[in-house]
PDB file of C-alpha atoms in Angstrom:
ATOM      1  CA  MET A 257    -156.154 -38.415-129.490  1.00  0.00           C
ATOM      2  CA  SER A 258    -155.458 -42.193-128.700  1.00  0.00           C
ATOM      3  CA  LEU A 259    -156.724 -44.051-126.696  1.00  0.00           C
ATOM      4  CA  THR A 260    -153.699 -43.977-124.224  1.00  0.00           C
ATOM      5  CA  PRO A 261    -154.455 -43.895-120.317  1.00  0.00           C
ATOM      6  CA  ARG A 262    -153.514 -41.198-117.888  1.00  0.00           C
ATOM      7  CA  ARG A 263    -152.599 -40.867-115.256  1.00  0.00           C
ATOM      8  CA  ILE A 264    -153.845 -39.685-111.464  1.00  0.00           C
ATOM      9  CA  GLY A 265    -150.940 -40.413-109.091  1.00  0.00           C
ATOM     10  CA  GLN A 266    -149.528 -43.562-110.027  1.00  0.00           C
ATOM     11  CA  THR A 267    -152.797 -44.699-110.828  1.00  0.00           C
ATOM     12  CA  GLU A 268    -153.393 -44.896-114.886  1.00  0.00           C
ATOM     13  CA  VAL A 269    -157.143 -44.177-116.126  1.00  0.00           C
ATOM     14  CA  HIS A 270    -159.438 -44.000-119.307  1.00  0.00           C
ATOM     15  CA  PRO A 271    -158.950 -40.323-120.654  1.00  0.00           C
ATOM     16  CA  VAL A 272    -162.698 -39.785-119.957  1.00  0.00           C
ATOM     17  CA  GLY A 273    -164.264 -39.657-116.308  1.00  0.00           C
ATOM     18  CA  LEU A 274    -167.563 -39.682-115.747  1.00  0.00           C
ATOM     19  CA  GLY A 275    -169.200 -37.044-113.899  1.00  0.00           C
ATOM     20  CA  LEU A 276    -172.841 -37.859-111.816  1.00  0.00           C
ATOM     21  CA  VAL A 277    -174.442 -35.054-110.335  1.00  0.00           C
ATOM     22  CA  ALA A 278    -176.978 -34.771-112.934  1.00  0.00           C
ATOM     23  CA  LEU A 279    -177.934 -38.412-111.645  1.00  0.00           C
ATOM     24  CA  THR A 280    -179.152 -36.359-107.906  1.00  0.00           C
ATOM     25  CA  LEU A 281    -180.282 -32.604-110.273  1.00  0.00           C
ATOM     26  CA  ASP A 282    -182.222 -34.144-112.675  1.00  0.00           C
ATOM     27  CA  HIS A 283    -183.195 -37.832-111.318  1.00  0.00           C
ATOM     28  CA  ALA A 284    -183.135 -37.921-107.534  1.00  0.00           C
ATOM     29  CA  ASP A 285    -186.002 -40.553-107.617  1.00  0.00           C
ATOM     30  CA  ASP A 286    -184.340 -43.301-109.709  1.00  0.00           C
ATOM     31  CA  PRO A 287    -181.842 -44.980-108.508  1.00  0.00           C
ATOM     32  CA  ALA A 288    -181.846 -48.048-111.121  1.00  0.00           C
ATOM     33  CA  ARG A 289    -180.628 -45.029-113.585  1.00  0.00           C
ATOM     34  CA  ALA A 290    -177.622 -44.627-111.897  1.00  0.00           C
ATOM     35  CA  ALA A 291    -176.874 -47.592-111.416  1.00  0.00           C
ATOM     36  CA  ASP A 292    -176.824 -48.244-115.405  1.00  0.00           C
ATOM     37  CA  VAL A 293    -175.255 -45.729-115.927  1.00  0.00           C
ATOM     38  CA  ILE A 294    -172.358 -46.688-113.577  1.00  0.00           C
ATOM     39  CA  THR A 295    -172.039 -50.191-115.086  1.00  0.00           C
ATOM     40  CA  ALA A 296    -172.168 -49.103-118.567  1.00  0.00           C
ATOM     41  CA  ALA A 297    -169.230 -46.735-117.280  1.00  0.00           C
ATOM     42  CA  ILE A 298    -167.293 -49.788-115.488  1.00  0.00           C
ATOM     43  CA  ASP A 299    -167.989 -51.779-119.143  1.00  0.00           C
ATOM     44  CA  THR A 300    -166.189 -49.085-121.396  1.00  0.00           C
ATOM     45  CA  GLY A 301    -162.804 -49.422-119.470  1.00  0.00           C
ATOM     46  CA  ILE A 302    -164.034 -45.745-117.316  1.00  0.00           C
ATOM     47  CA  GLY A 303    -161.589 -45.958-114.433  1.00  0.00           C
ATOM     48  CA  LEU A 304    -162.777 -42.270-112.314  1.00  0.00           C
ATOM     49  CA  LEU A 305    -166.436 -41.389-110.913  1.00  0.00           C
ATOM     50  CA  ASP A 306    -166.546 -38.050-109.617  1.00  0.00           C
ATOM     51  CA  THR A 307    -168.844 -36.775-106.958  1.00  0.00           C
ATOM     52  CA  ALA A 308    -169.248 -34.506-103.689  1.00  0.00           C
ATOM     53  CA  TYR A 309    -170.769 -33.581-100.681  1.00  0.00           C
ATOM     54  CA  ALA A 310    -172.296 -30.761-102.132  1.00  0.00           C
ATOM     55  CA  TYR A 311    -174.312 -33.059-105.202  1.00  0.00           C
ATOM     56  CA  THR A 312    -177.327 -33.725-103.118  1.00  0.00           C
ATOM     57  CA  THR A 313    -180.673 -33.011-103.102  1.00  0.00           C
ATOM     58  CA  ALA A 314    -183.029 -30.517-100.628  1.00  0.00           C
ATOM     59  CA  THR A 315    -184.330 -33.588 -97.876  1.00  0.00           C
ATOM     60  CA  GLU A 316    -181.344 -35.721 -98.462  1.00  0.00           C
ATOM     61  CA  ASP A 317    -177.553 -35.425 -97.393  1.00  0.00           C
ATOM     62  CA  ASN A 318    -175.192 -36.916-100.202  1.00  0.00           C
ATOM     63  CA  HIS A 319    -177.004 -37.972-101.792  1.00  0.00           C
ATOM     64  CA  ASN A 320    -175.011 -38.458-104.726  1.00  0.00           C
ATOM     65  CA  GLU A 321    -172.833 -40.480-102.717  1.00  0.00           C
ATOM     66  CA  ARG A 322    -174.894 -43.036-101.307  1.00  0.00           C
ATOM     67  CA  LEU A 323    -176.525 -43.160-104.922  1.00  0.00           C
ATOM     68  CA  ILE A 324    -172.242 -44.358-105.803  1.00  0.00           C
ATOM     69  CA  ALA A 325    -172.502 -46.677-103.666  1.00  0.00           C
ATOM     70  CA  ARG A 326    -175.587 -48.750-103.931  1.00  0.00           C
ATOM     71  CA  SER A 327    -174.597 -49.185-107.564  1.00  0.00           C
ATOM     72  CA  LEU A 328    -171.457 -50.485-106.698  1.00  0.00           C
ATOM     73  CA  ARG A 329    -172.297 -52.953-104.108  1.00  0.00           C
ATOM     74  CA  SER A 330    -172.127 -56.034-106.965  1.00  0.00           C
ATOM     75  CA  VAL A 331    -168.832 -54.739-108.235  1.00  0.00           C
ATOM     76  CA  ALA A 332    -165.856 -56.801-107.075  1.00  0.00           C
ATOM     77  CA  PRO A 333    -163.213 -53.864-105.027  1.00  0.00           C
ATOM     78  CA  ALA A 334    -160.325 -54.736-107.954  1.00  0.00           C
ATOM     79  CA  ASP A 335    -163.174 -53.395-110.890  1.00  0.00           C
ATOM     80  CA  ARG A 336    -163.793 -50.453-109.053  1.00  0.00           C
ATOM     81  CA  PRO A 337    -162.972 -47.276-110.655  1.00  0.00           C
ATOM     82  CA  LEU A 338    -161.156 -44.761-108.636  1.00  0.00           C
ATOM     83  CA  LEU A 339    -163.565 -42.859-106.734  1.00  0.00           C
ATOM     84  CA  SER A 340    -162.776 -38.608-106.389  1.00  0.00           C
ATOM     85  CA  THR A 341    -165.149 -36.284-104.037  1.00  0.00           C
ATOM     86  CA  LYS A 342    -165.311 -33.470-102.719  1.00  0.00           C
ATOM     87  CA  GLY A 343    -165.662 -31.526 -99.483  1.00  0.00           C
ATOM     88  CA  GLY A 344    -165.593 -27.744 -98.423  1.00  0.00           C
ATOM     89  CA  HIS A 345    -169.047 -26.540 -99.822  1.00  0.00           C
ATOM     90  CA  TYR A 346    -172.660 -27.760 -99.621  1.00  0.00           C
ATOM     91  CA  ARG A 347    -176.169 -27.684 -99.942  1.00  0.00           C
ATOM     92  CA  THR A 348    -178.396 -26.241 -97.620  1.00  0.00           C
ATOM     93  CA  GLY A 349    -181.981 -25.683 -99.497  1.00  0.00           C
ATOM     94  CA  ASP A 350    -181.215 -23.813-102.261  1.00  0.00           C
ATOM     95  CA  THR A 351    -178.277 -22.262-101.637  1.00  0.00           C
ATOM     96  CA  PHE A 352    -174.695 -24.075-102.358  1.00  0.00           C
ATOM     97  CA  PRO A 353    -172.439 -22.232 -99.693  1.00  0.00           C
ATOM     98  CA  ILE A 354    -168.484 -22.617 -99.630  1.00  0.00           C
ATOM     99  CA  ASP A 355    -166.967 -23.430 -95.875  1.00  0.00           C
ATOM    100  CA  GLY A 356    -163.334 -24.701 -95.870  1.00  0.00           C
ATOM    101  CA  ARG A 357    -162.330 -24.048 -92.367  1.00  0.00           C
ATOM    102  CA  PRO A 358    -160.538 -27.650 -90.879  1.00  0.00           C
ATOM    103  CA  GLU A 359    -163.524 -29.374 -89.066  1.00  0.00           C
ATOM    104  CA  THR A 360    -165.878 -28.560 -91.541  1.00  0.00           C
ATOM    105  CA  LEU A 361    -164.127 -30.238 -94.245  1.00  0.00           C
ATOM    106  CA  ARG A 362    -163.593 -33.260 -91.372  1.00  0.00           C
ATOM    107  CA  ARG A 363    -166.916 -33.437 -91.581  1.00  0.00           C
ATOM    108  CA  HIS A 364    -167.573 -33.385 -94.935  1.00  0.00           C
ATOM    109  CA  CYS A 365    -165.069 -36.251 -95.465  1.00  0.00           C
ATOM    110  CA  GLU A 366    -166.182 -38.999 -92.510  1.00  0.00           C
ATOM    111  CA  ALA A 367    -169.880 -38.164 -94.111  1.00  0.00           C
ATOM    112  CA  SER A 368    -168.679 -39.081 -97.085  1.00  0.00           C
ATOM    113  CA  LEU A 369    -166.187 -42.278 -95.833  1.00  0.00           C
ATOM    114  CA  ARG A 370    -169.966 -43.491 -94.639  1.00  0.00           C
ATOM    115  CA  ALA A 371    -171.660 -42.548 -97.925  1.00  0.00           C
ATOM    116  CA  LEU A 372    -169.088 -44.443-100.640  1.00  0.00           C
ATOM    117  CA  ASN A 373    -169.212 -47.058 -98.002  1.00  0.00           C
ATOM    118  CA  VAL A 374    -165.259 -46.505 -98.035  1.00  0.00           C
ATOM    119  CA  GLU A 375    -162.391 -46.630 -95.235  1.00  0.00           C
ATOM    120  CA  GLN A 376    -160.894 -44.904 -98.296  1.00  0.00           C
ATOM    121  CA  ILE A 377    -161.681 -42.049-100.223  1.00  0.00           C
ATOM    122  CA  ASN A 378    -159.547 -42.358-103.666  1.00  0.00           C
ATOM    123  CA  LEU A 379    -159.067 -38.583-104.704  1.00  0.00           C
ATOM    124  CA  TYR A 380    -160.644 -36.152-102.273  1.00  0.00           C
ATOM    125  CA  HIS A 381    -160.940 -32.353-103.912  1.00  0.00           C
ATOM    126  CA  LEU A 382    -161.013 -29.179-101.528  1.00  0.00           C
ATOM    127  CA  HIS A 383    -164.247 -28.125-103.951  1.00  0.00           C
ATOM    128  CA  TRP A 384    -164.664 -23.993-103.293  1.00  0.00           C
ATOM    129  CA  PRO A 385    -161.520 -22.015-101.887  1.00  0.00           C
ATOM    130  CA  ASP A 386    -163.031 -20.030 -99.477  1.00  0.00           C
ATOM    131  CA  PRO A 387    -162.538 -16.915 -99.128  1.00  0.00           C
ATOM    132  CA  HIS A 388    -162.655 -16.146 -96.162  1.00  0.00           C
ATOM    133  CA  ILE A 389    -160.063 -18.958 -94.719  1.00  0.00           C
ATOM    134  CA  PRO A 390    -156.595 -19.416 -96.209  1.00  0.00           C
ATOM    135  CA  ILE A 391    -156.562 -22.309 -98.499  1.00  0.00           C
ATOM    136  CA  SER A 392    -153.248 -23.309 -97.058  1.00  0.00           C
ATOM    137  CA  GLU A 393    -154.952 -24.227 -93.034  1.00  0.00           C
ATOM    138  CA  SER A 394    -158.455 -26.024 -95.839  1.00  0.00           C
ATOM    139  CA  VAL A 395    -155.617 -28.436 -97.531  1.00  0.00           C
ATOM    140  CA  GLY A 396    -153.753 -28.391 -94.162  1.00  0.00           C
ATOM    141  CA  ALA A 397    -157.237 -30.192 -92.662  1.00  0.00           C
ATOM    142  CA  LEU A 398    -156.728 -32.548 -96.471  1.00  0.00           C
ATOM    143  CA  ALA A 399    -153.084 -33.519 -94.533  1.00  0.00           C
ATOM    144  CA  GLU A 400    -153.898 -34.476 -91.838  1.00  0.00           C
ATOM    145  CA  LEU A 401    -157.015 -36.899 -93.284  1.00  0.00           C
ATOM    146  CA  GLN A 402    -154.683 -38.285 -95.695  1.00  0.00           C
ATOM    147  CA  ARG A 403    -151.760 -38.866 -92.848  1.00  0.00           C
ATOM    148  CA  GLN A 404    -154.479 -40.525 -90.994  1.00  0.00           C
ATOM    149  CA  GLY A 405    -155.773 -42.916 -94.026  1.00  0.00           C
ATOM    150  CA  LYS A 406    -158.831 -41.624 -94.367  1.00  0.00           C
ATOM    151  CA  ILE A 407    -158.074 -40.184 -98.176  1.00  0.00           C
ATOM    152  CA  ASN A 408    -155.531 -41.121-100.611  1.00  0.00           C
ATOM    153  CA  LEU A 409    -155.116 -38.640-102.834  1.00  0.00           C
ATOM    154  CA  ILE A 410    -156.112 -34.614-102.597  1.00  0.00           C
ATOM    155  CA  GLY A 411    -156.899 -32.400-105.067  1.00  0.00           C
ATOM    156  CA  LEU A 412    -158.080 -28.797-105.283  1.00  0.00           C
ATOM    157  CA  SER A 413    -161.046 -27.376-107.922  1.00  0.00           C
ATOM    158  CA  ASN A 414    -162.080 -24.094-108.838  1.00  0.00           C
ATOM    159  CA  VAL A 415    -158.295 -22.471-108.469  1.00  0.00           C
ATOM    160  CA  ASP A 416    -155.958 -20.607-109.764  1.00  0.00           C
ATOM    161  CA  THR A 417    -152.138 -21.121-110.088  1.00  0.00           C
ATOM    162  CA  GLY A 418    -151.563 -18.977-107.427  1.00  0.00           C
ATOM    163  CA  GLN A 419    -153.932 -20.854-105.176  1.00  0.00           C
ATOM    164  CA  ILE A 420    -152.178 -24.695-106.480  1.00  0.00           C
ATOM    165  CA  THR A 421    -148.500 -23.047-106.111  1.00  0.00           C
ATOM    166  CA  GLU A 422    -149.681 -22.196-101.768  1.00  0.00           C
ATOM    167  CA  ALA A 423    -151.674 -24.923-101.475  1.00  0.00           C
ATOM    168  CA  GLN A 424    -148.711 -27.800-102.445  1.00  0.00           C
ATOM    169  CA  ARG A 425    -146.834 -26.182 -99.604  1.00  0.00           C
ATOM    170  CA  GLU A 426    -149.128 -27.962 -97.387  1.00  0.00           C
ATOM    171  CA  ALA A 427    -149.118 -31.164-100.091  1.00  0.00           C
ATOM    172  CA  THR A 428    -148.785 -33.268-102.598  1.00  0.00           C
ATOM    173  CA  ILE A 429    -151.692 -32.194-105.409  1.00  0.00           C
ATOM    174  CA  ALA A 430    -152.781 -34.672-107.180  1.00  0.00           C
ATOM    175  CA  THR A 431    -155.343 -33.371-109.373  1.00  0.00           C
ATOM    176  CA  VAL A 432    -156.567 -29.499-110.634  1.00  0.00           C
ATOM    177  CA  GLN A 433    -160.692 -30.118-111.413  1.00  0.00           C
ATOM    178  CA  ASN A 434    -161.847 -26.755-113.295  1.00  0.00           C
ATOM    179  CA  PRO A 435    -163.950 -26.202-116.314  1.00  0.00           C
ATOM    180  CA  TYR A 436    -162.954 -26.620-119.691  1.00  0.00           C
ATOM    181  CA  SER A 437    -163.801 -26.797-122.788  1.00  0.00           C
ATOM    182  CA  LEU A 438    -163.880 -26.079-126.686  1.00  0.00           C
ATOM    183  CA  PHE A 439    -166.507 -23.682-125.977  1.00  0.00           C
ATOM    184  CA  ASP A 440    -164.781 -22.090-123.077  1.00  0.00           C
ATOM    185  CA  PRO A 441    -160.935 -22.290-122.621  1.00  0.00           C
ATOM    186  CA  GLY A 442    -160.762 -19.837-120.017  1.00  0.00           C
ATOM    187  CA  ASP A 443    -158.022 -22.304-118.081  1.00  0.00           C
ATOM    188  CA  ARG A 444    -155.234 -22.628-120.589  1.00  0.00           C
ATOM    189  CA  GLU A 445    -152.494 -21.154-117.864  1.00  0.00           C
ATOM    190  CA  VAL A 446    -153.683 -23.497-114.996  1.00  0.00           C
ATOM    191  CA  LEU A 447    -153.651 -26.851-117.688  1.00  0.00           C
ATOM    192  CA  ALA A 448    -150.174 -25.795-118.463  1.00  0.00           C
ATOM    193  CA  TYR A 449    -149.076 -24.928-114.928  1.00  0.00           C
ATOM    194  CA  CYS A 450    -150.356 -28.987-114.385  1.00  0.00           C
ATOM    195  CA  GLU A 451    -149.069 -30.331-117.026  1.00  0.00           C
ATOM    196  CA  ARG A 452    -145.180 -28.494-115.699  1.00  0.00           C
ATOM    197  CA  HIS A 453    -145.589 -29.494-112.406  1.00  0.00           C
ATOM    198  CA  GLY A 454    -147.688 -33.687-112.540  1.00  0.00           C
ATOM    199  CA  ILE A 455    -150.690 -32.220-111.867  1.00  0.00           C
ATOM    200  CA  ALA A 456    -153.643 -34.459-113.253  1.00  0.00           C
ATOM    201  CA  PHE A 457    -156.352 -31.584-114.977  1.00  0.00           C
ATOM    202  CA  LEU A 458    -160.097 -32.931-114.726  1.00  0.00           C
ATOM    203  CA  ALA A 459    -161.502 -30.358-116.850  1.00  0.00           C
ATOM    204  CA  TYR A 460    -165.502 -30.480-115.953  1.00  0.00           C
ATOM    205  CA  SER A 461    -168.163 -29.450-118.617  1.00  0.00           C
ATOM    206  CA  PRO A 462    -166.266 -30.251-120.850  1.00  0.00           C
ATOM    207  CA  LEU A 463    -169.317 -29.286-123.417  1.00  0.00           C
ATOM    208  CA  ARG A 464    -170.437 -26.496-122.178  1.00  0.00           C
ATOM    209  CA  GLY A 465    -171.252 -23.981-124.502  1.00  0.00           C
ATOM    210  CA  MET A 466    -171.774 -26.570-126.924  1.00  0.00           C
ATOM    211  CA  THR A 467    -175.291 -25.400-127.400  1.00  0.00           C
ATOM    212  CA  THR A 468    -174.851 -21.621-127.674  1.00  0.00           C
ATOM    213  CA  ARG A 469    -171.497 -22.265-129.583  1.00  0.00           C
ATOM    214  CA  GLY A 470    -171.417 -19.565-133.186  1.00  0.00           C
ATOM    215  CA  PRO A 471    -172.783 -21.072-136.782  1.00  0.00           C
ATOM    216  CA  ARG A 472    -169.013 -21.433-137.315  1.00  0.00           C
ATOM    217  CA  LEU A 473    -167.515 -23.505-134.624  1.00  0.00           C
ATOM    218  CA  ALA A 474    -170.244 -25.542-135.628  1.00  0.00           C
ATOM    219  CA  ARG A 475    -170.169 -25.931-139.116  1.00  0.00           C
ATOM    220  CA  ALA A 476    -167.052 -26.805-138.772  1.00  0.00           C
ATOM    221  CA  LEU A 477    -167.749 -29.471-135.839  1.00  0.00           C
ATOM    222  CA  GLU A 478    -170.450 -31.330-138.471  1.00  0.00           C
ATOM    223  CA  GLU A 479    -167.865 -30.928-141.325  1.00  0.00           C
ATOM    224  CA  LEU A 480    -165.789 -32.945-138.214  1.00  0.00           C
ATOM    225  CA  ALA A 481    -167.610 -35.665-137.612  1.00  0.00           C
ATOM    226  CA  ALA A 482    -168.824 -36.099-141.168  1.00  0.00           C
ATOM    227  CA  HIS A 483    -165.035 -36.997-142.075  1.00  0.00           C
ATOM    228  CA  TYR A 484    -164.403 -38.881-138.162  1.00  0.00           C
ATOM    229  CA  ASP A 485    -167.649 -40.797-138.405  1.00  0.00           C
ATOM    230  CA  ALA A 486    -168.731 -39.230-135.073  1.00  0.00           C
ATOM    231  CA  THR A 487    -171.006 -37.127-133.050  1.00  0.00           C
ATOM    232  CA  ALA A 488    -170.249 -33.194-132.772  1.00  0.00           C
ATOM    233  CA  THR A 489    -170.123 -33.779-129.234  1.00  0.00           C
ATOM    234  CA  GLN A 490    -167.128 -36.876-129.787  1.00  0.00           C
ATOM    235  CA  ILE A 491    -165.437 -34.271-132.094  1.00  0.00           C
ATOM    236  CA  ALA A 492    -165.585 -31.459-128.727  1.00  0.00           C
ATOM    237  CA  LEU A 493    -164.157 -33.939-126.988  1.00  0.00           C
ATOM    238  CA  ALA A 494    -161.579 -35.409-128.333  1.00  0.00           C
ATOM    239  CA  TRP A 495    -160.144 -31.723-129.437  1.00  0.00           C
ATOM    240  CA  LEU A 496    -159.851 -31.070-125.386  1.00  0.00           C
ATOM    241  CA  LEU A 497    -158.178 -34.589-125.203  1.00  0.00           C
ATOM    242  CA  ALA A 498    -156.290 -33.507-127.325  1.00  0.00           C
ATOM    243  CA  GLN A 499    -154.846 -30.157-125.029  1.00  0.00           C
ATOM    244  CA  SER A 500    -152.989 -32.288-123.002  1.00  0.00           C
ATOM    245  CA  PRO A 501    -151.718 -36.101-122.469  1.00  0.00           C
ATOM    246  CA  SER A 502    -152.175 -34.507-118.056  1.00  0.00           C
ATOM    247  CA  LEU A 503    -156.047 -33.532-119.154  1.00  0.00           C
ATOM    248  CA  ILE A 504    -158.554 -35.750-118.193  1.00  0.00           C
ATOM    249  CA  ALA A 505    -162.437 -35.048-119.245  1.00  0.00           C
ATOM    250  CA  LEU A 506    -165.329 -35.141-117.011  1.00  0.00           C
ATOM    251  CA  SER A 507    -168.172 -35.732-119.243  1.00  0.00           C
ATOM    252  CA  GLY A 508    -171.669 -35.905-117.629  1.00  0.00           C
ATOM    253  CA  ALA A 509    -174.495 -38.157-118.433  1.00  0.00           C
ATOM    254  CA  THR A 510    -177.293 -39.899-117.606  1.00  0.00           C
ATOM    255  CA  ARG A 511    -177.911 -42.335-119.592  1.00  0.00           C
ATOM    256  CA  PRO A 512    -175.730 -45.560-120.555  1.00  0.00           C
ATOM    257  CA  GLU A 513    -175.392 -44.720-124.476  1.00  0.00           C
ATOM    258  CA  THR A 514    -174.110 -40.882-122.854  1.00  0.00           C
ATOM    259  CA  VAL A 515    -171.179 -43.029-120.861  1.00  0.00           C
ATOM    260  CA  ARG A 516    -171.083 -45.184-124.612  1.00  0.00           C
ATOM    261  CA  ASN A 517    -170.517 -41.763-126.887  1.00  0.00           C
ATOM    262  CA  SER A 518    -168.433 -40.054-124.310  1.00  0.00           C
ATOM    263  CA  ALA A 519    -166.108 -42.520-123.929  1.00  0.00           C
ATOM    264  CA  ALA A 520    -165.584 -43.539-127.397  1.00  0.00           C
ATOM    265  CA  ALA A 521    -164.294 -39.913-128.421  1.00  0.00           C
ATOM    266  CA  ALA A 522    -160.869 -40.774-126.469  1.00  0.00           C
ATOM    267  CA  THR A 523    -160.347 -43.486-129.777  1.00  0.00           C
ATOM    268  CA  ILE A 524    -160.793 -40.407-131.692  1.00  0.00           C
ATOM    269  CA  THR A 525    -156.978 -39.013-132.614  1.00  0.00           C
ATOM    270  CA  MET A 526    -157.665 -36.033-134.524  1.00  0.00           C
ATOM    271  CA  LYS A 527    -155.463 -34.675-137.276  1.00  0.00           C
ATOM    272  CA  PRO A 528    -152.920 -31.640-136.483  1.00  0.00           C
ATOM    273  CA  GLU A 529    -155.113 -29.313-139.531  1.00  0.00           C
ATOM    274  CA  HIS A 530    -158.140 -30.161-137.717  1.00  0.00           C
ATOM    275  CA  LEU A 531    -156.958 -28.731-134.240  1.00  0.00           C
ATOM    276  CA  GLU A 532    -156.136 -25.850-135.477  1.00  0.00           C
ATOM    277  CA  GLN A 533    -159.921 -25.606-137.731  1.00  0.00           C
ATOM    278  CA  LEU A 534    -161.652 -25.844-134.136  1.00  0.00           C
ATOM    279  CA  ASN A 535    -158.598 -22.955-132.546  1.00  0.00           C
ATOM    280  CA  HIS A 536    -159.630 -20.485-135.402  1.00  0.00           C
ATOM    281  CA  HIS A 537    -163.259 -21.014-134.597  1.00  0.00           C
ATOM    282  CA  MET A 538    -163.054 -21.341-131.180  1.00  0.00           C
ATOM    283  CA  ALA A 539    -163.457 -19.083-128.333  1.00  0.00           C
ATOM    284  CA  PRO A 540    -161.364 -15.885-127.091  1.00  0.00           C
TER     285      PRO A 540
END
């Protein structure tokens, strides 16, 4: 897909966003790495940084959000990417419980505001629907936070179309963040729903399953990578971006070169016959 911006609410962003969880889970003691990765994202035009209240260490609250805040200290407000975070999911030791109660979401939001050092969070997601709490109650709490000016846009993560529909009765939903990749395209129905309703679909884990792909798909990726003078990873991302103009790929990175390579995938316009070639070999 050519580098045509995608839209979140009224904001146009690069087709590739940056997921930052690995900087906490794998490199918690290396804040300089986070700064280098975020600088590379800004330099390449990436306009969305994605984090969450739950992306933290076992000993420090809001670790990933604090990393982002420190990395953006020297960036002028007008040059900062859109910040996306999530609540209703948290870490305690090595477990990650879900809690979508309104009071919990309010507490998580306040903590994220402090950690990110902002007065308003650009985009705030319900991280996971709580099976014990109606999603309408959770989203109602986010709508109240929006009315208070603490969040701008409301998103949902890890949801199905029924849950999106229920949530829309409480608030305008700007984004849905679900897994989607060439190797795990399980959310076609949700993607189609988002496209119909003007909701940006943030595809997380866009390369999930790449290391275990079948030999025919691996061969097709390598052939197309050679054709487009790209990498197999870039071809997988380009395929993903071609699935819908509503889709933004949330690609993780822990090195600046990975950020740059992922962003460059958005400049690849794949021919229809090559997209179909990958479709033929993709997971069911």
